[in-house]
Amino acid sequence: MQTIDTRPVDAASIQTTENPGDGPGVAFFDFDGTLIHGDSLPMFVGEVIGRRRAALALADAIRSGLHRHLRGRGPGADFPGSVKAIFLKRTLRGVPVADALAAAERMIPRIRWHAPLLDTLKAHRDQGRRVVVATGALDLYMPALLRGLGVDDLLATGMEAVDGILTGRLATGNCVRQDKAERVSDWIRRNGPVGPTWGYGNRPSDLPMLALMQRGEVVTIRRRHAQQ
């Protein structure tokens, strides 16, 4: 295991050809702020309940999360996690899974891909490596967004559903920060030996995952790389 370079890098300069171990290896990618511009969750909720309602709900979740956290009663592991839990409960509770999946399809043309990292993912695929996306985004919409990219596995945040209706509660841990690192570590253990490992994510939330990699890259998205 190597110490990661935590200096932000221009993704266009990332090298995928070095092979610091036996076998083709595996590359792990964060999604929001790494493979795409911005945060996919508000976009998804906007497709489900309307963009204006989603924006108002997010602002209210931030206020509520702050108040609860200051009282030590936040529902998440940390402040961002509490905001996310409140936001999801207030917006997705009672939504049919079928409606959520339809919203995921409507999201596809709105995603702004980060072209250099998308090229990096494809380069790893072309060199025969396994590709895993590890993200705090929801398992409800990620399969639709990753369709056609040849991703081997997805580690995402699961949503609970009962009789085809979302409860608004998480069915898994929130796949960010330490939870993401633990899930990636477990994936490596279950699928090993994996050969050399690459990781791509943003700072600070992906540093625990990147620290597991033989080569971990902190990615910075620059405006000139915007792609519709």
C-alpha angles and dihedrals in degrees: 000000000000133000109257124236102241095189109112111253134200103249091220088070096053114121120214100175103081114097111200095181148016121299131022094289134206134272122211120204132192113216115207111064091002112056092018138028114259133345120321097198099074088045091054094047088048090057090050102046105009130279097259093049090047092052092049091046092051092050090049091048090054091052093045093045091052093051093047094046093051087055092047092247102108113142093219134068090253139000096281089047091052092050090050093049092049093045093051095046093050096046109031103035109116095013114134112242089231090060091049091051090049089052089053090057090052090053095061099085092044096059115108105210121210096234099203093053092044087054089048091053091050091048091056090049092049089053091056099254125141115249123211126182112210112188146153088227118110126272087225095076108015097084090057093049094048095046112132096014096101095238111172099205142003127215107190143147110278125219122214119239130182119196091346095309124111115238094200090241128113118254092197137024117288100269097226137103112345094001089056092049091051092050092048090048090050091049091053091049093049096044100037152169084056102164119221119359132216126189133192125190146122133267134293103359097053099044093099090055094043091052088065093058130091085222118022122179126197105214126210119194114219122203094238089066094060112134126185 
